[in-house]
């Protein structure tokens, strides 16, 4: 859906067990959620050093049968409207490059904030000139492994941007700055001279 006050996170359940009838004997339902953030205001010459995604829990029925929240990337047809093709818009169906360590929904704060620190791949995915797109999927979906649960499910919820106010909106905090100046620019000494006097290799000097 394009709008809603909250969304199901890492939501995965057996259709039959949730009352959809025997015709859904072996059908699993799961959600894929896209979180979009306009990060075009960051100077494109800056270097991103840290990125944290914050999702605020909704006091709603939650259950943990051993599912994790995963974050990865992909491409959408539009940044303002959902179409059917977005469901398969991930970079890879199985084993995509993940943007953070997996978040165990058993540690989810159902009434407070949940911070997920992005790794190097997640930081590299921050779009300095446009919209940063993050896809949330249940770990079983990413791994292509069918759960062994019966009569149960995994699910937590977070507030969406469409709920009233902004204090509980999904939030992406990006720490960024200009890269450090080159050694030569700071000191007027080029790398060849440093190597000649000290025997320092280029690779070691850069490190």
Tab-separated table of C-alpha atoms in Angstrom:
chain	number	residue	atom	x	y	z
A	1	UNK	CA	0.000	0.000	0.000
A	2	UNK	CA	1.111	3.600	-0.566
A	3	UNK	CA	-0.053	4.858	2.805
A	4	UNK	CA	-0.938	3.696	6.282
A	5	UNK	CA	-0.278	4.632	9.889
A	6	UNK	CA	1.911	1.580	10.534
A	7	UNK	CA	3.446	-1.355	8.703
A	8	UNK	CA	4.189	-4.976	9.563
A	9	UNK	CA	7.905	-5.693	9.856
A	10	UNK	CA	9.438	-9.127	9.297
A	11	UNK	CA	5.863	-10.341	8.952
A	12	UNK	CA	5.594	-13.960	7.893
A	13	UNK	CA	2.858	-16.495	8.580
A	14	UNK	CA	1.239	-19.642	7.237
A	15	UNK	CA	-2.003	-18.737	5.483
A	16	UNK	CA	-3.790	-21.897	6.582
A	17	UNK	CA	-2.909	-21.342	10.229
A	18	UNK	CA	-4.286	-17.814	10.080
A	19	UNK	CA	-7.735	-18.964	8.977
A	20	UNK	CA	-7.486	-18.636	5.196
A	21	UNK	CA	-8.743	-22.172	4.599
A	22	UNK	CA	-7.379	-25.567	3.623
A	23	UNK	CA	-6.785	-24.444	0.040
A	24	UNK	CA	-3.777	-22.549	1.427
A	25	UNK	CA	-2.290	-25.668	2.990
A	26	UNK	CA	1.337	-24.774	2.251
A	27	UNK	CA	1.175	-21.085	1.371
A	28	UNK	CA	3.306	-18.588	3.283
A	29	UNK	CA	2.428	-14.897	3.378
A	30	UNK	CA	5.169	-12.348	3.950
A	31	UNK	CA	5.660	-8.620	3.554
A	32	UNK	CA	8.394	-6.644	1.821
A	33	UNK	CA	8.649	-3.041	2.975
A	34	UNK	CA	10.386	-0.164	1.210
A	35	UNK	CA	11.698	2.804	3.195
A	36	UNK	CA	12.600	5.872	1.134
A	37	UNK	CA	14.517	8.924	2.372
A	38	UNK	CA	15.350	12.100	0.453
A	39	UNK	CA	19.097	12.442	1.035
A	40	UNK	CA	19.742	14.776	-1.895
A	41	UNK	CA	20.599	17.617	0.495
A	42	UNK	CA	23.940	15.992	1.329
A	43	UNK	CA	26.848	17.491	-0.607
A	44	UNK	CA	27.860	14.935	-3.211
A	45	UNK	CA	31.551	15.404	-2.412
A	46	UNK	CA	31.036	14.338	1.201
A	47	UNK	CA	32.018	10.972	2.630
A	48	UNK	CA	29.425	9.050	4.689
A	49	UNK	CA	30.968	7.752	7.916
A	50	UNK	CA	27.883	6.431	9.726
A	51	UNK	CA	24.210	5.732	8.986
A	52	UNK	CA	21.460	4.649	11.383
A	53	UNK	CA	17.901	3.646	10.500
A	54	UNK	CA	15.410	4.195	13.324
A	55	UNK	CA	12.002	2.521	13.356
A	56	UNK	CA	9.549	3.250	16.168
A	57	UNK	CA	7.556	0.290	17.427
A	58	UNK	CA	3.774	0.236	17.549
A	59	UNK	CA	2.053	-1.275	20.598
A	60	UNK	CA	0.392	-3.997	18.605
A	61	UNK	CA	0.250	-7.789	18.673
A	62	UNK	CA	3.768	-9.067	18.162
A	63	UNK	CA	5.104	-12.590	17.962
A	64	UNK	CA	8.563	-14.071	17.496
A	65	UNK	CA	9.096	-17.501	16.029
A	66	UNK	CA	12.717	-16.892	15.092
A	67	UNK	CA	12.679	-14.293	12.330
A	68	UNK	CA	15.139	-11.460	11.757
A	69	UNK	CA	14.793	-8.105	10.047
A	70	UNK	CA	17.095	-7.762	7.036
A	71	UNK	CA	17.893	-4.607	5.093
A	72	UNK	CA	19.060	-4.508	1.498
A	73	UNK	CA	18.597	-2.456	-1.661
A	74	UNK	CA	16.716	-2.380	-4.912
A	75	UNK	CA	14.968	-0.163	-7.408
A	76	UNK	CA	11.408	1.117	-7.550
A	77	UNK	CA	9.396	2.200	-10.560
A	78	UNK	CA	8.494	5.401	-8.707
A	79	UNK	CA	9.442	7.138	-5.485
A	80	UNK	CA	5.855	8.240	-4.895
A	81	UNK	CA	3.608	5.313	-5.857
A	82	UNK	CA	3.712	1.536	-5.466
A	83	UNK	CA	3.204	-0.795	-8.427
A	84	UNK	CA	3.070	-4.599	-8.556
A	85	UNK	CA	6.605	-4.838	-9.948
A	86	UNK	CA	8.037	-3.269	-6.801
A	87	UNK	CA	7.433	-6.535	-4.960
A	88	UNK	CA	10.298	-8.040	-6.968
A	89	UNK	CA	12.411	-4.893	-7.112
A	90	UNK	CA	15.146	-6.219	-4.834
A	91	UNK	CA	18.759	-6.431	-5.998
A	92	UNK	CA	18.667	-10.235	-5.558
A	93	UNK	CA	15.962	-12.659	-4.472
A	94	UNK	CA	18.271	-14.827	-2.361
A	95	UNK	CA	21.374	-13.701	-0.475
A	96	UNK	CA	21.361	-10.023	-1.496
A	97	UNK	CA	24.057	-7.692	-0.175
A	98	UNK	CA	22.722	-6.772	3.243
A	99	UNK	CA	23.000	-3.235	4.562
A	100	UNK	CA	23.239	-4.124	8.273
A	101	UNK	CA	23.584	-6.983	10.710
A	102	UNK	CA	20.278	-8.812	11.047
A	103	UNK	CA	17.964	-7.463	13.732
A	104	UNK	CA	16.379	-10.142	15.933
A	105	UNK	CA	12.715	-9.226	16.305
A	106	UNK	CA	12.840	-10.856	19.728
A	107	UNK	CA	14.689	-7.708	20.858
A	108	UNK	CA	12.199	-5.336	19.186
A	109	UNK	CA	10.953	-2.465	21.377
A	110	UNK	CA	7.213	-2.520	20.800
A	111	UNK	CA	6.660	0.992	22.173
A	112	UNK	CA	10.007	2.731	21.569
A	113	UNK	CA	12.717	3.287	19.011
A	114	UNK	CA	14.687	0.537	17.322
A	115	UNK	CA	18.037	1.593	15.874
A	116	UNK	CA	19.723	-0.387	13.119
A	117	UNK	CA	23.275	0.704	12.280
A	118	UNK	CA	24.122	0.273	8.616
A	119	UNK	CA	27.381	-1.388	7.558
A	120	UNK	CA	29.793	-0.299	4.808
A	121	UNK	CA	27.412	-1.543	2.097
A	122	UNK	CA	24.545	0.371	3.688
A	123	UNK	CA	26.611	3.535	3.949
A	124	UNK	CA	27.645	3.197	0.301
A	125	UNK	CA	23.975	2.922	-0.668
A	126	UNK	CA	23.173	6.420	0.651
A	127	UNK	CA	22.263	8.458	-2.418
A	128	UNK	CA	23.958	11.834	-2.031
A	129	UNK	CA	22.043	13.354	-4.942
A	130	UNK	CA	18.622	11.720	-4.670
A	131	UNK	CA	16.512	9.233	-2.724
A	132	UNK	CA	18.049	6.491	-0.589
A	133	UNK	CA	16.029	3.277	-0.920
A	134	UNK	CA	16.074	0.552	1.737
A	135	UNK	CA	14.192	-2.728	1.462
A	136	UNK	CA	13.136	-4.665	4.572
A	137	UNK	CA	12.516	-8.408	4.295
A	138	UNK	CA	12.160	-11.281	6.740
A	139	UNK	CA	15.284	-13.412	7.028
A	140	UNK	CA	13.446	-16.530	5.810
A	141	UNK	CA	12.451	-14.654	2.658
A	142	UNK	CA	16.053	-13.629	2.008
A	143	UNK	CA	17.448	-17.080	2.749
A	144	UNK	CA	14.781	-18.939	0.789
A	145	UNK	CA	14.105	-21.210	3.767
A	146	UNK	CA	10.590	-22.308	4.674
A	147	UNK	CA	9.855	-21.945	8.416
A	148	UNK	CA	8.949	-25.019	10.403
A	149	UNK	CA	6.331	-23.221	12.478
A	150	UNK	CA	2.787	-24.449	12.858
A	151	UNK	CA	-0.164	-22.383	14.059
A	152	UNK	CA	2.073	-19.389	14.639
A	153	UNK	CA	3.777	-16.429	12.975
A	154	UNK	CA	6.485	-13.775	13.284
A	155	UNK	CA	5.494	-10.131	13.248
A	156	UNK	CA	6.224	-6.719	14.720
A	157	UNK	CA	5.039	-3.279	13.618
A	158	UNK	CA	6.519	0.180	13.192
A	159	UNK	CA	5.000	3.592	12.578
A	160	UNK	CA	4.892	4.852	8.992
A	161	UNK	CA	5.406	8.405	7.788
A	162	UNK	CA	1.672	8.745	7.090
A	163	UNK	CA	0.691	8.669	10.751
A	164	UNK	CA	-0.120	12.016	12.360
A	165	UNK	CA	2.926	14.066	13.313
A	166	UNK	CA	6.570	13.323	12.587
A	167	UNK	CA	8.086	12.304	15.933
A	168	UNK	CA	7.613	8.582	15.250
A	169	UNK	CA	8.366	8.560	11.532
A	170	UNK	CA	10.984	6.178	10.148
A	171	UNK	CA	14.253	8.103	10.333
A	172	UNK	CA	17.611	7.824	8.616
A	173	UNK	CA	20.485	9.680	10.295
A	174	UNK	CA	23.518	10.090	8.042
A	175	UNK	CA	26.856	11.333	9.384
A	176	UNK	CA	28.959	12.857	6.607
A	177	UNK	CA	31.777	15.324	5.987
A	178	UNK	CA	34.273	16.394	3.382
A	179	UNK	CA	37.091	13.863	2.950
A	180	UNK	CA	40.429	14.730	4.599
A	181	UNK	CA	42.723	16.768	2.346
A	182	UNK	CA	45.524	14.991	0.525
A	183	UNK	CA	48.878	14.856	2.344
A	184	UNK	CA	50.576	16.784	-0.410
A	185	UNK	CA	47.972	19.518	-0.298
A	186	UNK	CA	48.454	19.915	3.471
A	187	UNK	CA	52.239	19.942	3.515
A	188	UNK	CA	53.468	20.734	0.034
A	189	UNK	CA	55.454	17.477	0.027
A	190	UNK	CA	54.730	14.914	-2.644
A	191	UNK	CA	54.638	11.195	-2.016
A	192	UNK	CA	57.705	10.451	-4.189
A	193	UNK	CA	59.879	12.619	-1.946
A	194	UNK	CA	58.582	10.885	1.186
A	195	UNK	CA	59.370	7.490	-0.327
A	196	UNK	CA	62.856	8.553	-1.360
A	197	UNK	CA	63.827	9.807	2.096
A	198	UNK	CA	62.051	7.284	4.299
A	199	UNK	CA	61.515	4.200	2.165
A	200	UNK	CA	57.761	4.353	2.774
A	201	UNK	CA	55.656	2.646	0.134
A	202	UNK	CA	52.660	4.376	-1.411
A	203	UNK	CA	50.288	1.797	0.064
A	204	UNK	CA	51.691	2.314	3.575
A	205	UNK	CA	51.638	6.074	3.231
A	206	UNK	CA	47.972	5.979	2.251
A	207	UNK	CA	47.161	3.712	5.183
